[in-house]
Coordinates of C-alpha atoms in Angstrom, one line a residue:
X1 CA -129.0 146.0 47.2
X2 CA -131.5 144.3 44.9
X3 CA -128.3 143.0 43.0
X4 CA -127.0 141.5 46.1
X5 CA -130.0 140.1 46.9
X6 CA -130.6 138.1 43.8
X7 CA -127.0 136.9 43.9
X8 CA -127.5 135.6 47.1
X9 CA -130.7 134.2 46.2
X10 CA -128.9 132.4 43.3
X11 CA -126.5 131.0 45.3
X12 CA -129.1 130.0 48.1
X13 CA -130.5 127.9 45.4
X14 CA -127.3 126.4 44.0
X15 CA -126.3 125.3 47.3
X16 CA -129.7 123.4 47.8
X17 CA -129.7 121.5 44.2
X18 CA -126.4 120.4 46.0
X19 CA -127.6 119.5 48.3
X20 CA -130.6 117.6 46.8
X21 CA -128.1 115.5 44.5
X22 CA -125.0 114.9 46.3
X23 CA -126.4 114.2 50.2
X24 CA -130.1 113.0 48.7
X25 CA -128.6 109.2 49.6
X26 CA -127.3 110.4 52.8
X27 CA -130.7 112.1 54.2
X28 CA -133.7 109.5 52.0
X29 CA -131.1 106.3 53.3
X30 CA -130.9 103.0 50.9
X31 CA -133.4 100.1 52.5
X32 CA -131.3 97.2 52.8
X33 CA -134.6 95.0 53.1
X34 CA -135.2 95.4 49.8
X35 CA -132.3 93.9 48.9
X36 CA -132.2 90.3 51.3
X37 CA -133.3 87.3 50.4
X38 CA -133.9 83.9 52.4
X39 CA -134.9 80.5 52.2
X40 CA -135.7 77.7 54.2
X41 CA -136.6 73.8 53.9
X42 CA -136.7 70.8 55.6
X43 CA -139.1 69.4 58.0
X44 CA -140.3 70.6 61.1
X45 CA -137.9 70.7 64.0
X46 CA -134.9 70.3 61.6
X47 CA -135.3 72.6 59.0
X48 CA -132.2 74.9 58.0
X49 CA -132.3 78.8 56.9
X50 CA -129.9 80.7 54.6
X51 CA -129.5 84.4 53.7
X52 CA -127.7 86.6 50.9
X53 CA -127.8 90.3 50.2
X54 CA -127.7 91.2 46.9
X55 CA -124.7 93.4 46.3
X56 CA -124.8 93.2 42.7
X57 CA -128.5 95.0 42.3
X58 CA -127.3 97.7 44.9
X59 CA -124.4 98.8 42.8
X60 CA -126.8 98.8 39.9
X61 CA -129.0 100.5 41.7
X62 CA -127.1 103.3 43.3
X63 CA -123.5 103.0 41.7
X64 CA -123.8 105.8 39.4
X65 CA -125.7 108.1 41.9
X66 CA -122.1 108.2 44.1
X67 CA -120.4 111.8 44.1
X68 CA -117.0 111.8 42.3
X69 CA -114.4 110.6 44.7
X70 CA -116.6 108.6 46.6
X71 CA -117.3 105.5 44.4
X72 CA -114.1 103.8 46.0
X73 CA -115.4 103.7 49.2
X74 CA -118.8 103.0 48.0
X75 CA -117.3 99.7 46.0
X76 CA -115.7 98.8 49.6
X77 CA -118.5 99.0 51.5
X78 CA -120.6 97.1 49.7
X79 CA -118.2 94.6 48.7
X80 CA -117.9 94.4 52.9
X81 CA -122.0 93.9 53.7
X82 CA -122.2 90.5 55.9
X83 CA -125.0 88.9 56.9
X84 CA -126.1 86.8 60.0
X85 CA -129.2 85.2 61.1
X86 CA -129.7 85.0 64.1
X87 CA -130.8 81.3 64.4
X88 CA -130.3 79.2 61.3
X89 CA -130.6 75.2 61.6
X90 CA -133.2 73.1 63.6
X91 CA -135.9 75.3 63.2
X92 CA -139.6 74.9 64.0
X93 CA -142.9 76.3 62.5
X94 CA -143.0 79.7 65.1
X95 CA -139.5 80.4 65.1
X96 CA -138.9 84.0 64.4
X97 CA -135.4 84.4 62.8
X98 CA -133.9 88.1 62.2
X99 CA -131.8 88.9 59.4
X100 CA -129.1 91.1 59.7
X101 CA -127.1 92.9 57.3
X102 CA -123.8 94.6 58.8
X103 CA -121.8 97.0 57.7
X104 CA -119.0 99.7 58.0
X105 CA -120.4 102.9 59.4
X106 CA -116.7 105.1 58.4
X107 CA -117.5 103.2 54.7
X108 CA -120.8 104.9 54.7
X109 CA -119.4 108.3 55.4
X110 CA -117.1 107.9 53.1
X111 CA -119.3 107.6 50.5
X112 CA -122.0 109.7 51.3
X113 CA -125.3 107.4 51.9
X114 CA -127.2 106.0 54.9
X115 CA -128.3 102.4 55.2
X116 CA -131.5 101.5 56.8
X117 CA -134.0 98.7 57.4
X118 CA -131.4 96.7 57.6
X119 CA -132.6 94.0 59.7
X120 CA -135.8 91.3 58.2
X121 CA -137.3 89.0 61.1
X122 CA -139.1 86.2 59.1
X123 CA -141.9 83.5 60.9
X124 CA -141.1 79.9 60.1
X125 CA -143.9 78.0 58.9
X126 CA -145.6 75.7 56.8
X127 CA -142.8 72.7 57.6
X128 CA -144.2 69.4 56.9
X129 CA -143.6 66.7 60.2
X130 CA -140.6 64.0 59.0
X131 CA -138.3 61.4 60.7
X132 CA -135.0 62.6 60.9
X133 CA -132.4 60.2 59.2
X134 CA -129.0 59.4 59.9
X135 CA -127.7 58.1 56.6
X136 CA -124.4 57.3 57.7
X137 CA -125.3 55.0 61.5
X138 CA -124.7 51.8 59.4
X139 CA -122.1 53.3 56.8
X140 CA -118.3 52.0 56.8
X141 CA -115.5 52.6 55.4
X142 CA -113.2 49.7 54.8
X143 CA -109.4 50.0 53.2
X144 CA -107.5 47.3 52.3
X145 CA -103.8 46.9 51.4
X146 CA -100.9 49.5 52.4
X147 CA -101.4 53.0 51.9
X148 CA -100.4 54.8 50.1
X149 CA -101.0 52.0 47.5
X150 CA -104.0 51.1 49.7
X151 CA -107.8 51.2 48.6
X152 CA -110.8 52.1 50.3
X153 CA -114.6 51.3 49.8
X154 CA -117.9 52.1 51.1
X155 CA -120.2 49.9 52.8
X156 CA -123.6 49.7 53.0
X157 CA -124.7 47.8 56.0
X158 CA -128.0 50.0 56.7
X159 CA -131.3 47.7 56.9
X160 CA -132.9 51.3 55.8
X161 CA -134.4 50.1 52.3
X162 CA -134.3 53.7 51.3
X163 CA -130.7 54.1 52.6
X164 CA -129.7 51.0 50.8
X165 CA -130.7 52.2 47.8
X166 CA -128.8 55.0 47.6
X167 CA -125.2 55.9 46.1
X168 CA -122.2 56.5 48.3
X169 CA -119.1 58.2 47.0
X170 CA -115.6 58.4 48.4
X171 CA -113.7 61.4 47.3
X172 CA -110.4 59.1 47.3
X173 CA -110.4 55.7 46.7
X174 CA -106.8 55.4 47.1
X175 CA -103.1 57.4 47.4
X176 CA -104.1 58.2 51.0
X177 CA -101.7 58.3 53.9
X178 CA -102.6 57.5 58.0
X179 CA -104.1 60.4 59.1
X180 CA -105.8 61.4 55.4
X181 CA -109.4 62.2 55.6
X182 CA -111.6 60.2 53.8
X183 CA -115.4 61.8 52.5
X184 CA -118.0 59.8 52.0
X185 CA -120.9 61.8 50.5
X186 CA -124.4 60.7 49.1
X187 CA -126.3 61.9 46.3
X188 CA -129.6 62.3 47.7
X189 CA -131.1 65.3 48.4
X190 CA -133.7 67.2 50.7
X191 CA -136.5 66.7 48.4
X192 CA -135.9 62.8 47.5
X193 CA -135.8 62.6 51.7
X194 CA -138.8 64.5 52.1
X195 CA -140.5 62.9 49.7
X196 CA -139.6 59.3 51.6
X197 CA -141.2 61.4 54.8
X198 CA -137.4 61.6 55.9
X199 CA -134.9 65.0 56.7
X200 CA -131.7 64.3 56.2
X201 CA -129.0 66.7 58.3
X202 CA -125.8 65.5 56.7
X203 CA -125.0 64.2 52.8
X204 CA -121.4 63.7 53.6
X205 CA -119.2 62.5 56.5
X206 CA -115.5 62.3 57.3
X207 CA -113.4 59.7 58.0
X208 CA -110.2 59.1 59.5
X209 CA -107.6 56.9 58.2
X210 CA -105.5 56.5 61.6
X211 CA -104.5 53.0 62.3
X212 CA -104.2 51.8 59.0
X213 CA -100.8 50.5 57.4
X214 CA -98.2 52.7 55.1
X215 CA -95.0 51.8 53.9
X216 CA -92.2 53.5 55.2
X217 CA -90.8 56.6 53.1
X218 CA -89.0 58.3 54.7
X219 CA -85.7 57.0 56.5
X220 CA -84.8 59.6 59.0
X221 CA -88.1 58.2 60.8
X222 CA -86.7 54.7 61.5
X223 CA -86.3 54.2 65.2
X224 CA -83.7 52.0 67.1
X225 CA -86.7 49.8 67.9
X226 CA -87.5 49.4 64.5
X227 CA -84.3 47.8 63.3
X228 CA -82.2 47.0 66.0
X229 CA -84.0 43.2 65.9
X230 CA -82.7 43.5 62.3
X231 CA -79.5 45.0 62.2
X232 CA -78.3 42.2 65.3
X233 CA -79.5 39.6 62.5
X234 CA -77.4 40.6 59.7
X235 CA -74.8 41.2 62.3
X236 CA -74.9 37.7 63.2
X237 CA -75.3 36.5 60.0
X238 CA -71.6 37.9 58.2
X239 CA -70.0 36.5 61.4
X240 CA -71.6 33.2 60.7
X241 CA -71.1 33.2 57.1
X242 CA -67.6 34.0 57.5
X243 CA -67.0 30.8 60.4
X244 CA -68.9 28.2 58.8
X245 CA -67.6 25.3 56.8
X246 CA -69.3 26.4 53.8
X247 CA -68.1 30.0 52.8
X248 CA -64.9 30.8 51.4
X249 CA -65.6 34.3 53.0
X250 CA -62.0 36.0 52.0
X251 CA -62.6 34.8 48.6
X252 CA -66.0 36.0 48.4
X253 CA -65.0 39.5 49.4
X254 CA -61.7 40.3 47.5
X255 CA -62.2 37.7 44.4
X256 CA -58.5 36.2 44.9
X257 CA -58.9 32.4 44.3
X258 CA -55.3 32.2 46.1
X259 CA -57.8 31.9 49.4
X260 CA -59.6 29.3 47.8
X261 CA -56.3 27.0 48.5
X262 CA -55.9 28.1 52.2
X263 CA -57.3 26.0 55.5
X264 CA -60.6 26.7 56.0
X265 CA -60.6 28.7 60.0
X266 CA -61.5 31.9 58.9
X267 CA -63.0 34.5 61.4
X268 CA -64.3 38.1 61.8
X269 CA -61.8 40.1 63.7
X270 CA -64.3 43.3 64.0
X271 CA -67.4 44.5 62.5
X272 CA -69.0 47.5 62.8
X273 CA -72.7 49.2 61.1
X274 CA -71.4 51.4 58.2
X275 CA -74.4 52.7 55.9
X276 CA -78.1 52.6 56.0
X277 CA -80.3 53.8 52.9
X278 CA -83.5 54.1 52.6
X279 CA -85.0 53.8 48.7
X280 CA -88.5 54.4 48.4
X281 CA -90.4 54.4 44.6
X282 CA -91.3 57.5 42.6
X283 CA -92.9 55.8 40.5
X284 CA -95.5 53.8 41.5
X285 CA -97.2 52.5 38.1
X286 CA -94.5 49.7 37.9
X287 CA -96.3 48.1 41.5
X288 CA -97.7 45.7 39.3
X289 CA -96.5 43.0 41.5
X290 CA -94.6 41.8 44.4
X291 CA -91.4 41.4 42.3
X292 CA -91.0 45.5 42.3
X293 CA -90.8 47.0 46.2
X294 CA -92.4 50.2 47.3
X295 CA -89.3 50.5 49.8
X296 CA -86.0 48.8 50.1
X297 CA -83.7 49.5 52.7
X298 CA -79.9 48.3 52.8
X299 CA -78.1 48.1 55.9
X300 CA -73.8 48.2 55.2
X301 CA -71.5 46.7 57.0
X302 CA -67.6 46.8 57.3
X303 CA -65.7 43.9 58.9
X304 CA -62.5 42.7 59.2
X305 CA -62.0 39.0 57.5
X306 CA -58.8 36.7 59.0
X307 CA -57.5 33.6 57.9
X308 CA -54.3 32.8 59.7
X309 CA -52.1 35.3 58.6
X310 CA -53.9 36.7 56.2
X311 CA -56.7 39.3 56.3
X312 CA -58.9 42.3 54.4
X313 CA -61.3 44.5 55.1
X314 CA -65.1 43.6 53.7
X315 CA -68.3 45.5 53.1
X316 CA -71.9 43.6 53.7
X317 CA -74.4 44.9 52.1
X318 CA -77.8 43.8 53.1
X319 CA -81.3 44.4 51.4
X320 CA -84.5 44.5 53.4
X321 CA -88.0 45.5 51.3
X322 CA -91.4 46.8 52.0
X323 CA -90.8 47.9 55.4
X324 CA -94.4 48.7 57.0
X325 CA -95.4 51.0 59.7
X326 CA -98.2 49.5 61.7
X327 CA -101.1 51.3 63.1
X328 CA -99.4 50.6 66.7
X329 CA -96.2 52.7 64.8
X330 CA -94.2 49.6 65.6
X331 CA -92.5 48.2 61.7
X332 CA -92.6 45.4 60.3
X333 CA -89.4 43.9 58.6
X334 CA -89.7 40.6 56.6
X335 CA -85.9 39.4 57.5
X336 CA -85.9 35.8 56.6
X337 CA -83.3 33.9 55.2
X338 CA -80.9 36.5 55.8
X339 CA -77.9 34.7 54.5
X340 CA -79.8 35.0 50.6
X341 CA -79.9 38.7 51.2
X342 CA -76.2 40.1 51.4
X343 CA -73.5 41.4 48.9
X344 CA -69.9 41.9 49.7
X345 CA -67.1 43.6 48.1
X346 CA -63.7 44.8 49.4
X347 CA -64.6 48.2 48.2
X348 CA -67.5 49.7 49.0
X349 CA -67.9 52.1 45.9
X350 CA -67.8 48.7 43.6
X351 CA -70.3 46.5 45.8
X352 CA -73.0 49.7 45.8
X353 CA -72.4 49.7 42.1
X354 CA -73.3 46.4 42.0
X355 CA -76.5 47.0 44.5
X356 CA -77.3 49.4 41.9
X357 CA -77.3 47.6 39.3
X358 CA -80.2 45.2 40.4
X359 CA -82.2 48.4 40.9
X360 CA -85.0 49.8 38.3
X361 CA -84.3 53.4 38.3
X362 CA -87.7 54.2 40.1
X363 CA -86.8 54.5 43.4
X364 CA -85.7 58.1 45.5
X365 CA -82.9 57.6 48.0
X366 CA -83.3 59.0 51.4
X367 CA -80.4 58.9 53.7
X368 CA -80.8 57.3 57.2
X369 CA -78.7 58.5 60.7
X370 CA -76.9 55.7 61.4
X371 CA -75.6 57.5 64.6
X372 CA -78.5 55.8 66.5
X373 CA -78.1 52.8 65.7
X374 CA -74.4 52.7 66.8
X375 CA -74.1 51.6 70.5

């Protein structure tokens, strides 16, 4: 009996060193207060409060105290601990702000501790009295140009000496689109404004780039409304280059000086919208100057050319550049002298060849649906 009474002693024991090391985290708990820190500045009635938790010192702290198999689930839930405050911007000396720290209760089972004390209320006070400053009521931004070759600037219309003294920065001057967001932010900071006797809320500001001008890129977006003013134009124009007295239209379009020799009464039997391309620039370091297009759009034709008995079938190849999308979304088409802007060619194969050839070899073609355009 004595035997078995020292065995179960020994084992009595065992089971509380156990006890002691693997559930000691479990039953003493970690204090999470120890381990949050805060800070808060600004003036009174506008000062602003943030809050960490120190994950790293916790796992220093504690990670090699976790039971075998548990340090997974350890890593987890500390890698998971959030905190909120439960009030953190316009605060005034008096304010009592609690600090949370949340975390997974399962997490904690899983690996074998407690948390506690996980909750700090702190006091505000000592905030110094300041004039709270809008730094960005008299701050514009104002792009010129066509995005996206457009450029944008800051201006600084604030009668604020201290204001006007500071630096603005746009985060992108240009290679915006409409719609792009624009940040303005300013280099001053909470203690250059307090020293001033100023709180400043915001550094930085957005702004919206609706409204302002792009070039058209993409052809699949060109509406009836868009062109139609155009496409009757050129329309107009082959018919009227081909009745006039001073065209030589079937020799123009098939190259056969035997029509040179013929009377003059030539028509256009039929004419119909065969092609539209868009051509927009991939390569926008050779905008130097107006001579080389963001966009150019050709609008093809096929009509039918009679002189008396004699006939052939032409293609009219116009060339429109720049096209513009206004901030109404109406475009803009410069379409004068439209007469200086057409090729023409029996075959259509040899007159894009020779549309090509007056090309630089920086520009993306985007195909256009012609079906709307076609009545």
């Amino acid at each position: 009996m004595k035997g078995l009474k020292r065995t179960g002693l020994c084992f009595f024991v065992m089971m509380l060193l156990i006890t002691a090391g693997g559930c000691g985290l479990f039953r003493t708990g970690i204090s999470l207060e120890e381990y949050i820190s805060y800070e808060y500045e600004g003036v009174n009635e506008y000062a602003a409060l943030t809050a960490s938790v120190d994950t790293e010192r916790i796992v220093s702290d504690y990670g090699e105290k976790i039971e075998d198999g548990k340090a997974q689930a350890f890593s987890e839930l500390v890698s998971g601990l959030k905190v909120t405050v439960s009030k953190s911007e316009k605060l005034c000396n008096g304010d009592v702000v609690t600090i949370s720290v949340d975390y997974d209760e399962e997490l904690c089972k899983g690996a074998g501790i407690r948390f506690k004390n996980s909750d700090v209320k702190v006091t505000i006070e000592g905030l110094a009295e300041g004039e709270l400053l809008d730094l960005f009521a008299d701050i514009s931004v104002q792009v010129t140009g066509t995005a996206p070759m457009a450029t944008a600037f800051v201006e600084n219309n604030s009668a604020n000496d201290f204001i006007r003294k500071l630096t603005f920065t746009l985060d992108k001057e240009t290679g915006f689109m409409p719609g792009d967001t624009l940040t303005v932010s300013c280099d001053v900071s909470q203690d250059m404004a307090r020293e001033q006797g100023y709180v400043v809320l915001n550094t930085s500001k957005e702004y919206d780039t609706s409204g302002i001008p792009s070039y058209v890129g993409n052809g699949e977006e060109l509406r009836v409304d868009d062109l139609k003013p155009v496409i009757e134009e050129a329309q107009n124009t082959v018919v009227s280059e081909t009745e006039g007295s001073q065209r030589r239209m079937l020799y123009r379009v098939t190259g056969n000086t035997n029509f040179l020799f013929q009377y003059n009464k030539e028509w256009v039997d039929s004419i119909a919208l065969h092609d539209m391309q868009l051509f927009t620039c991939i390569d926008t370091t050779r905008l130097t100057d107006e001579t080389v297009p963001y966009n150019m759009l050709l609008i093809v034709f096929k009509a039918y050319v009679t002189n008396a008995d004699h006939g052939s079938d032409g293609y009219f190849c116009f060339a429109y550049n720049n096209l513009v999308r206004n901030g109404d979304g109406s475009v803009t088409v410069r379409h004068d002298n439209p007469q200086l802007r057409y090729l023409c060619d029996d075959n259509y194969e040899e007159l894009m060849a020779k549309v090509s050839e007056t090309m630089l070899p920086i520009y993306e073609q985007k195909a256009v649906n012609i079906a709307k355009f076609i009545e």
